[in-house]
Backbone as numpy.savetxt, mean C-alpha at the origin, in Angstrom:
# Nx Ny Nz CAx CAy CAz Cx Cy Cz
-4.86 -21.99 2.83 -5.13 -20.56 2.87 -6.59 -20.33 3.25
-7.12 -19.33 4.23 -8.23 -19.04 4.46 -8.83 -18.31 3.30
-10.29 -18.27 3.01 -10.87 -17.57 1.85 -11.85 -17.15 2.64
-12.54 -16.42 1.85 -13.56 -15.73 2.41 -15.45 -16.35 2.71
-15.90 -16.51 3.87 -16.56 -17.65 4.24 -18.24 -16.87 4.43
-18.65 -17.81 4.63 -20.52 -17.24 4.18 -20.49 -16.62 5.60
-21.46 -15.61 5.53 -21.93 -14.94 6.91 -23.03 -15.39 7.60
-22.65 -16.36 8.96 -23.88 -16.68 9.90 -25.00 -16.43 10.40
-24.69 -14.59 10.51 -25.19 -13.89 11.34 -26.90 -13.53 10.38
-26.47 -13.90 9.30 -27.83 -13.44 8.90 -28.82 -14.67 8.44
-29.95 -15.14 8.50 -30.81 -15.96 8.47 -31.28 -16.23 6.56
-30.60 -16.92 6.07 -30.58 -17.05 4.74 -30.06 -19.14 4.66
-31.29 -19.36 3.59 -30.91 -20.74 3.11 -29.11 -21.31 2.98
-29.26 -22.60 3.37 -27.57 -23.04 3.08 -27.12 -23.14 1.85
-28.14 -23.06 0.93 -27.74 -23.08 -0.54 -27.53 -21.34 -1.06
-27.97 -20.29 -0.69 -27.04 -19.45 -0.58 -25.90 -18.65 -0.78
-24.86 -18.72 -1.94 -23.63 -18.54 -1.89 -23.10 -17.14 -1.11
-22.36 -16.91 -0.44 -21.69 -15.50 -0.25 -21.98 -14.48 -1.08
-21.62 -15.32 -2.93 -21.23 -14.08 -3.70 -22.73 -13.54 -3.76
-23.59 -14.19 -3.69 -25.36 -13.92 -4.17 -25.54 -13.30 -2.79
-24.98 -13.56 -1.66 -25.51 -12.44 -0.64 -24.77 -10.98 -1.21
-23.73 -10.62 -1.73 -22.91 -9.28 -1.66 -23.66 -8.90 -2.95
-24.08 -9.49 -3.95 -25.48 -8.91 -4.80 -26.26 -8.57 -4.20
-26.93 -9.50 -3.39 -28.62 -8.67 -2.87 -28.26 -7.82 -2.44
-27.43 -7.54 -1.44 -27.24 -6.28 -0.55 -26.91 -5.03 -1.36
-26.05 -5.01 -2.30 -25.60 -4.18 -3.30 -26.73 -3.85 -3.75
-27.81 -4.89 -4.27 -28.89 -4.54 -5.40 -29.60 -3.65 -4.11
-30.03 -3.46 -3.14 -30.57 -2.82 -1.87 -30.19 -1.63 -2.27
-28.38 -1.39 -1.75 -28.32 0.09 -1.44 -28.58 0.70 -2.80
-28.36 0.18 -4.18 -28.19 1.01 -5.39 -29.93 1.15 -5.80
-30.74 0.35 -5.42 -32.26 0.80 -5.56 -33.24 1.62 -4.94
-32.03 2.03 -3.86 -32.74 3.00 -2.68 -33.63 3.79 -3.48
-35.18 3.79 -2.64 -36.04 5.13 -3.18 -36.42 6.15 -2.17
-36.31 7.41 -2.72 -36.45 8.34 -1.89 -36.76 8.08 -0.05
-38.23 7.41 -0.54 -38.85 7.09 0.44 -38.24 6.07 1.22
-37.45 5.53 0.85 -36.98 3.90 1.49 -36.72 4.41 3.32
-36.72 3.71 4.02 -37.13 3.96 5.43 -35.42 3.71 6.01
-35.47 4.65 7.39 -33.90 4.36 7.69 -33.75 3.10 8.18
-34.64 2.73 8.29 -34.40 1.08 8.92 -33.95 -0.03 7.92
-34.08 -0.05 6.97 -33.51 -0.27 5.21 -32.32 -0.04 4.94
-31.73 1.32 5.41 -30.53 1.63 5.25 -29.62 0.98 5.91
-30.30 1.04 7.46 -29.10 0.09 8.74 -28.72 -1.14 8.57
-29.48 -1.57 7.96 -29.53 -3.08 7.90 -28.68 -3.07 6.54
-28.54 -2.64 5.13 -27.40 -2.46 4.41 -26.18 -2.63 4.91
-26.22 -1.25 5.79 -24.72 -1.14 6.27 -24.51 -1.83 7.05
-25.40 -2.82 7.52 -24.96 -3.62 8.42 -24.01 -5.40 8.05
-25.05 -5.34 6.79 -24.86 -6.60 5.65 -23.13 -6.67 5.29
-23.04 -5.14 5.02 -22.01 -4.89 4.41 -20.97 -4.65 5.31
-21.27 -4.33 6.43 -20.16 -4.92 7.66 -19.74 -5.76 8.21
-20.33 -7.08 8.18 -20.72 -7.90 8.26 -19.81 -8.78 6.86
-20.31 -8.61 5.76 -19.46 -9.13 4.66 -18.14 -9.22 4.70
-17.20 -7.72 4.96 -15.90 -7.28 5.32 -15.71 -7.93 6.97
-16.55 -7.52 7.43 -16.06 -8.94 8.56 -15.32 -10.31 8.64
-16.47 -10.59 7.37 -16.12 -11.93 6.88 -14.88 -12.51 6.67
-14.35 -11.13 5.75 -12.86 -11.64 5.07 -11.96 -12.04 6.02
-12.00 -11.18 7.35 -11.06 -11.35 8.59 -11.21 -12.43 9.51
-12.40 -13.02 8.81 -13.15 -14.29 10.40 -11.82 -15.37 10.14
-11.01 -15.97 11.09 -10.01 -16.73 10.91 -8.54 -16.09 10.14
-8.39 -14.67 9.89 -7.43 -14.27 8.87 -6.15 -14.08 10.16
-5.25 -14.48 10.29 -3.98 -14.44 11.33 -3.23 -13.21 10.04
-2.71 -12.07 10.66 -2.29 -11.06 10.41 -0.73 -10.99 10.51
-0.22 -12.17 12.01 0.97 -12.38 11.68 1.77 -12.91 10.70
0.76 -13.89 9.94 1.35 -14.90 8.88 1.39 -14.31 7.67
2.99 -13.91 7.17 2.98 -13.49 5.57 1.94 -14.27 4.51
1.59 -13.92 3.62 0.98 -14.62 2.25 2.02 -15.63 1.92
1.30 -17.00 1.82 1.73 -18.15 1.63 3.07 -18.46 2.41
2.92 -18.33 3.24 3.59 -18.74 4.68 3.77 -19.83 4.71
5.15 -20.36 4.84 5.59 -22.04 4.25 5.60 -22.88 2.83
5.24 -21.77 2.50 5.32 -22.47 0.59 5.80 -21.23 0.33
5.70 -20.24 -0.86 6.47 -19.58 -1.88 6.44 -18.28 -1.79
7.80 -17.87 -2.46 7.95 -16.05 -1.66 7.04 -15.31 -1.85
7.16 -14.43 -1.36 5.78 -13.25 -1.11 6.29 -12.23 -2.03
5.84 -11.80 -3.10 6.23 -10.70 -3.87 6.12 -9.43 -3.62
6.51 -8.44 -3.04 6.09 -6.72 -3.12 6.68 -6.07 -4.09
5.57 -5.73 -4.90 5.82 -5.23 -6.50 5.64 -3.54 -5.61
6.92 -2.64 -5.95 6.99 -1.80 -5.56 6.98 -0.13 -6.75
6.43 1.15 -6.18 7.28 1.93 -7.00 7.21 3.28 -6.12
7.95 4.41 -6.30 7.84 5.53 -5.98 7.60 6.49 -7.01
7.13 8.20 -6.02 6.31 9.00 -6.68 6.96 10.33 -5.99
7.61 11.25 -7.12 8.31 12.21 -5.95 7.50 12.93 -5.86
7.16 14.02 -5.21 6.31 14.86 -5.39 7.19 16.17 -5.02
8.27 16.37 -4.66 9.24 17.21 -3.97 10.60 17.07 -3.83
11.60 17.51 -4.57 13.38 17.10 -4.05 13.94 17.92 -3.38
14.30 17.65 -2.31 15.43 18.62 -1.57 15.13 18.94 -0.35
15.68 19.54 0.46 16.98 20.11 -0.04 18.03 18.79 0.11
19.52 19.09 -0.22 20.50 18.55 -0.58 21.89 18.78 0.24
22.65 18.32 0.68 23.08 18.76 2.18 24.25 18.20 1.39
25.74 18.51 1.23 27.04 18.16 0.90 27.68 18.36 1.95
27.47 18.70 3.36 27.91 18.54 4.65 27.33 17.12 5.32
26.24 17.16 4.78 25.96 15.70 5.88 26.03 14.75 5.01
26.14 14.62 3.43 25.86 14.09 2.88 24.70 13.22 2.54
23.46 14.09 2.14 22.08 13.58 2.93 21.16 14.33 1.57
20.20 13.61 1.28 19.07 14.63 0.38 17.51 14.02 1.50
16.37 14.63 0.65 15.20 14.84 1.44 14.39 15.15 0.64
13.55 14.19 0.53 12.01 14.06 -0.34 10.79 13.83 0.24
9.86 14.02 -0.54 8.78 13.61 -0.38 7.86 12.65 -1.57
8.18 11.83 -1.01 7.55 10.79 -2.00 5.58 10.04 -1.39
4.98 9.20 -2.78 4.29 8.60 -2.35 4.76 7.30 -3.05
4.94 6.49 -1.39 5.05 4.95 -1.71 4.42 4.11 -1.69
4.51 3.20 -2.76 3.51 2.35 -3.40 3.46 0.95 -3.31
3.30 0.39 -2.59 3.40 -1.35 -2.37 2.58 -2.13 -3.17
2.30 -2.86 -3.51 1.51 -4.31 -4.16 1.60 -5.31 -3.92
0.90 -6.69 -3.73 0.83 -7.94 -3.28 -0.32 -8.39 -2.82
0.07 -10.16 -3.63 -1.01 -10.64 -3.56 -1.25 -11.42 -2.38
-2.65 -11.76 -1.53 -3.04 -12.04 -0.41 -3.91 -12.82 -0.53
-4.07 -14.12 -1.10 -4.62 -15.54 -1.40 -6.23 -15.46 -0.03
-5.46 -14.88 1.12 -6.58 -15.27 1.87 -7.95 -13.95 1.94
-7.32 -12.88 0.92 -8.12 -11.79 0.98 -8.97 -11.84 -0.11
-9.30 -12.90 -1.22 -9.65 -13.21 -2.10 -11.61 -13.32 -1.72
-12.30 -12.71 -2.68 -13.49 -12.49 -2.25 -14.59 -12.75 -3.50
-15.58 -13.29 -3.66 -16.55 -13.14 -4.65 -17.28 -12.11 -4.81
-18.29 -11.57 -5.59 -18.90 -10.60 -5.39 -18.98 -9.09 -6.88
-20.11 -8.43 -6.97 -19.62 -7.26 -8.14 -19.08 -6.61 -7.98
-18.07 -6.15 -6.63 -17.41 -4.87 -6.41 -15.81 -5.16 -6.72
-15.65 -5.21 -7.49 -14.03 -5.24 -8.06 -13.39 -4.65 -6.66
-13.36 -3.41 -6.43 -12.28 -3.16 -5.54 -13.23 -2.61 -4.41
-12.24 -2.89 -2.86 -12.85 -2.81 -1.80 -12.24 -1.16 -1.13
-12.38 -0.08 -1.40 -11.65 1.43 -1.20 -11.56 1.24 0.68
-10.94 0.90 1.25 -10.79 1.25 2.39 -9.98 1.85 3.14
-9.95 2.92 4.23 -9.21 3.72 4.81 -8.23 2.84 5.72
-7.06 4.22 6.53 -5.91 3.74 7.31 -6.12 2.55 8.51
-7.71 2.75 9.21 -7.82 1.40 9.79 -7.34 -0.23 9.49
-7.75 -0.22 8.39 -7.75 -1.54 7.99 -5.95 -2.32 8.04
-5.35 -1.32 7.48 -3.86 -1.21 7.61 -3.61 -2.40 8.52
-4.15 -2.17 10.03 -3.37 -2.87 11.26 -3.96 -4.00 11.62
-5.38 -4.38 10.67 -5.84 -5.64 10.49 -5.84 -6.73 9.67
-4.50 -6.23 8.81 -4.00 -7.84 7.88 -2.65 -7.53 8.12
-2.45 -8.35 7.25 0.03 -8.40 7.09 -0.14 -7.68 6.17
1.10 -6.40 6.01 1.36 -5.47 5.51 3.74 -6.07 5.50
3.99 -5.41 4.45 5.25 -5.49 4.37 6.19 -4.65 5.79
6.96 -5.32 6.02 7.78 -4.62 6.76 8.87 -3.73 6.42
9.18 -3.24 5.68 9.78 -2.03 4.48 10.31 -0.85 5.35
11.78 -1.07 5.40 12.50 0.43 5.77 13.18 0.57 4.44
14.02 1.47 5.04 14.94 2.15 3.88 16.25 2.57 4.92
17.07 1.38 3.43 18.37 0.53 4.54 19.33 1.60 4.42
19.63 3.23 3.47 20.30 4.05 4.02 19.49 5.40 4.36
18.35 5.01 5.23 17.68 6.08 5.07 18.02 7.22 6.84
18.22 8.04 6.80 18.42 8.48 8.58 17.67 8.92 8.77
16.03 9.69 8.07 14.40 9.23 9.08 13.69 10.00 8.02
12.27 8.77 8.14 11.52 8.75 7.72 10.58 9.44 8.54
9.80 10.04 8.07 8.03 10.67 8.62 7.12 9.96 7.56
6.12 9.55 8.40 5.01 9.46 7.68 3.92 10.33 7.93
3.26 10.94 7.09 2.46 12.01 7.35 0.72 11.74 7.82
0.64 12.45 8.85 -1.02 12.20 9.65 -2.17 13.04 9.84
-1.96 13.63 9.08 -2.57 15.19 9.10 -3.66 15.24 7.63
-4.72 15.34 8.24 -5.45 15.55 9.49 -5.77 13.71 10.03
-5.42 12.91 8.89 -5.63 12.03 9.38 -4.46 11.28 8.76
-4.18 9.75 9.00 -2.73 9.32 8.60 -3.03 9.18 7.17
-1.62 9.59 6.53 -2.01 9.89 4.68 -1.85 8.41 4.05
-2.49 7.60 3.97 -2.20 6.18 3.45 -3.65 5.36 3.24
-3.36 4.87 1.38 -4.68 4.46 1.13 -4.30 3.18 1.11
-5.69 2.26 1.14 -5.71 0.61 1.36 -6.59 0.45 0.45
-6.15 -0.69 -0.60 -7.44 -1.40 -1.29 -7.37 -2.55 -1.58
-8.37 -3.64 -1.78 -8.49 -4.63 -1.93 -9.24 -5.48 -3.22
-8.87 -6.30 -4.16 -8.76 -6.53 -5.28 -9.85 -7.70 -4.86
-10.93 -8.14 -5.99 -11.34 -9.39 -5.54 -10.12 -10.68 -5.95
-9.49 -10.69 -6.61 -8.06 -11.87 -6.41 -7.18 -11.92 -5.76
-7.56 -10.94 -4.56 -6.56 -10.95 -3.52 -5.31 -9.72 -3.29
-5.56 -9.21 -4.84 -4.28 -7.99 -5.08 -4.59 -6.71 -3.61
-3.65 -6.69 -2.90 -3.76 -5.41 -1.61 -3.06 -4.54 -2.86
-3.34 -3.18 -2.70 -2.44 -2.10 -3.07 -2.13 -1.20 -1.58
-1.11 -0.77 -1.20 -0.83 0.17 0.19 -0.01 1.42 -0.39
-0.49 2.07 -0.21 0.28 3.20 -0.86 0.55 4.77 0.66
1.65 5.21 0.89 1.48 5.71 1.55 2.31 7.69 1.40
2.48 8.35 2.15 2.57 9.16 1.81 3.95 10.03 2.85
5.35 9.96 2.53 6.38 9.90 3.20 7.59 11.03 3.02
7.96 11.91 4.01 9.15 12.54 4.11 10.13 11.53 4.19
11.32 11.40 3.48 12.96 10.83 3.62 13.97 11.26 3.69
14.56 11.14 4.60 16.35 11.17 4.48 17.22 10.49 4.66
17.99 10.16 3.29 18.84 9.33 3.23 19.96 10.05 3.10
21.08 8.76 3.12 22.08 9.13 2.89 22.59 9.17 1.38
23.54 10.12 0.92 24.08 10.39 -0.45 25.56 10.43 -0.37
26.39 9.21 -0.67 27.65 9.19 -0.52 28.06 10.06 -1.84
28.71 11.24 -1.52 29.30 12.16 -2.77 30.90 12.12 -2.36
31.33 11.94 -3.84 33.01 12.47 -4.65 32.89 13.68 -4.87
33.51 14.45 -3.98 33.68 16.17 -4.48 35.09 16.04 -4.59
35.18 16.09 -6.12 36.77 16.28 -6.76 36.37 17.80 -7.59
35.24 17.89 -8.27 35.09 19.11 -9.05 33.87 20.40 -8.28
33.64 20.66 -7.22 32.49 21.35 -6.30 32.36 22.59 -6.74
31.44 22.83 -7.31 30.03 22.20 -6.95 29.70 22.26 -8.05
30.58 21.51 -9.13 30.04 21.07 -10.37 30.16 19.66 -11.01
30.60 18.81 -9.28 30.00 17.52 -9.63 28.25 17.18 -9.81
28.55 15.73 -10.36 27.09 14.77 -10.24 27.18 13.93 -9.51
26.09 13.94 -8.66 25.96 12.53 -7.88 24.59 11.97 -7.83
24.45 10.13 -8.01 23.74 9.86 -8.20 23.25 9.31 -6.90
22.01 9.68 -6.57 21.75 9.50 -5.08 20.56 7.88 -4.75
21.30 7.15 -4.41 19.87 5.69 -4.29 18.90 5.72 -3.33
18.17 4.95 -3.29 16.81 4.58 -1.94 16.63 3.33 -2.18
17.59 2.96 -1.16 17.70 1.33 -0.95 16.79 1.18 0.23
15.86 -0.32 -0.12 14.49 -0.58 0.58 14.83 -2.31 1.08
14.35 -2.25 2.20 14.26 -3.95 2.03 13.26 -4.22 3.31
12.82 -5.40 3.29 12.20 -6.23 4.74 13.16 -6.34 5.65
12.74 -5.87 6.91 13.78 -5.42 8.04 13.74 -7.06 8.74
12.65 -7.72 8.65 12.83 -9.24 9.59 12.81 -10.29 8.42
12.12 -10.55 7.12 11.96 -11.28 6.31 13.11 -11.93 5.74
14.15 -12.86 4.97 15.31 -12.89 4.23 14.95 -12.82 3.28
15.61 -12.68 1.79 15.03 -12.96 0.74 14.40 -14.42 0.09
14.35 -15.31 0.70 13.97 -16.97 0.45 12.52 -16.52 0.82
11.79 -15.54 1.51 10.79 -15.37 2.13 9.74 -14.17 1.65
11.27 -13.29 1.00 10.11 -11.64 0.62 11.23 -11.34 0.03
10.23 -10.52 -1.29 11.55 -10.13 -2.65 10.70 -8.97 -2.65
11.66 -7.80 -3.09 10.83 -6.52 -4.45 11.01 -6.19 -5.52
10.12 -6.34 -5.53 10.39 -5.67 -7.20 10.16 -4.18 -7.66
10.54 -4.09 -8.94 9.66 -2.85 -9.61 9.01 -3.39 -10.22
7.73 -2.05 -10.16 6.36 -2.55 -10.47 6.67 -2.58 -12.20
6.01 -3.51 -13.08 6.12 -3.85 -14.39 5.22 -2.67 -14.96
6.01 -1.92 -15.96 5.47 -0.86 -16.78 5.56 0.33 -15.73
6.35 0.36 -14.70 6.67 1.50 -14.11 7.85 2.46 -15.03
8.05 3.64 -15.20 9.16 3.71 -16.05 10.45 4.01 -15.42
10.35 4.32 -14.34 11.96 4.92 -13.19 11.85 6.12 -13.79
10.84 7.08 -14.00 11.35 8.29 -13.96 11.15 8.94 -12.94
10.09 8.33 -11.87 11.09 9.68 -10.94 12.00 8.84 -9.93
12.57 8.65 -10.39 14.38 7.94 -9.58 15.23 8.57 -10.66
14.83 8.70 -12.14 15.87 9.28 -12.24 15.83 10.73 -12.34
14.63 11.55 -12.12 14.22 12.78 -11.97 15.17 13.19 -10.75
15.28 12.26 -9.33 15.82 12.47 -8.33 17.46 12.79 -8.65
18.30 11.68 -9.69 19.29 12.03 -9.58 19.49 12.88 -10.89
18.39 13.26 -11.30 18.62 14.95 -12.66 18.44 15.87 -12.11
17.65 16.05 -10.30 17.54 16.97 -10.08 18.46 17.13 -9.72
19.30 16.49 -8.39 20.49 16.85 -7.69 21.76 17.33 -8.95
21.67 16.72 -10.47 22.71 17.18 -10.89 22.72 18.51 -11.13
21.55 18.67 -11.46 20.89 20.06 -12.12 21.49 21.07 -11.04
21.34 21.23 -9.74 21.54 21.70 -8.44 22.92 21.96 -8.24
23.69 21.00 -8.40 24.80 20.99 -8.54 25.44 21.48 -9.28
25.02 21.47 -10.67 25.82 21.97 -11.61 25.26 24.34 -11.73
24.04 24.22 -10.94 23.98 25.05 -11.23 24.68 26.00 -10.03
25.10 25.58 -9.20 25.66 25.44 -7.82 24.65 26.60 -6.80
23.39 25.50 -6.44 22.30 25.88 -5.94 22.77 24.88 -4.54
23.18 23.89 -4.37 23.63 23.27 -2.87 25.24 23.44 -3.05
């Protein structure tokens, strides 16, 4: 597995470690004084571009986490923020959720005081990210406005979090024997569209509680029973 490797570009002893460069630089920007000159500043942000550089020098983006040895976990959960509407003609509902990925990335592993690395939608298309549809879903939007809605962060042990921000429509196979004062319980089945499972599993995230999955199918009953679809 690649790890994260000292930076060349800057003129510092071989004894040196990485993690003691992402201190000094840190200790820089957080001591800034008023007066400190912009030429002080550039060179920060430059350190620190340079650092995140780092992580990517040699990182292959095609290759899942632990690629040839052991499955890749995506600890998963959802977040409704919106149900409906609810369609008993097409048999179809429509949400808006925020989805939540997790997994660990051995080669994204970093030294340093900054626990987590907050980075925007760029970064997305410069490591391996899960390949995740939704196996009865008939279309997804992901939302871009004003810019694409999806946060990236990076753990120093490697933990990615991807979380993104999504319209769905799936399908809802309904029994109308009693209309429109049945219940139906509606799923969001997910999987890796190229991966098998010997290769990539999901999970639910541990200490998630499933309430809003089952909010989803209390709302539709609720709807139903109140005969609002």
């Amino acid at each position: 597995m690649v790890s994260a490797k000292k930076v060349p570009a800057i003129a510092l002893s071989a004894g040196v470690s990485f993690a003691l460069l992402r201190f000094l630089c840190l200790a820089v920007c957080l001591n800034e004084s008023p007066g400190q000159n912009q030429k002080e500043e550039k060179l920060c942000t430059e350190n620190f571009t340079r650092i995140l550089d780092s992580l990517l020098d040699g990182y292959d983006n095609r290759l899942r986490p632990g690629f040839g040895g052991p499955v890749t976990e995506v600890k998963t959960d959802i977040y409704v923020t919106s149900f409906g509407p609810v369609s008993d003609v097409e048999m179809e509902y429509t949400m808006d959720v925020f989805f939540r990925q997790t997994w660990i990335d051995k080669r994204l592993k970093y030294d340093g005081p900054i626990e987590i690395l907050r980075l925007n939608n760029m970064m997305v298309t410069k490591v391996w990210t899960p390949d995740t549809f939704f196996r009865n879903g008939k279309k997804s939007v992901s939302h871009n406005m004003t810019a694409p809605n999806k946060l990236f962060r990076i753990m120093r042990n490697g933990t990615i979090l991807y979380t993104m921000r999504l319209t769905i429509s799936a399908e809802c196979p309904m029994r109308l024997v009693d209309f429109p004062m049945d219940g139906h319980a509606c799923p969001l089945k997910f999987g890796s569209y190229a991966y098998p499972k010997s290769e990539m599993i999901y999970t639910w995230t541990k200490g998630a509680s499933g309430k809003e999955i089952f909010l989803l199918n209390e709302t539709l009953a609720k709807k139903k029973k109140n005969g609002i679809v």
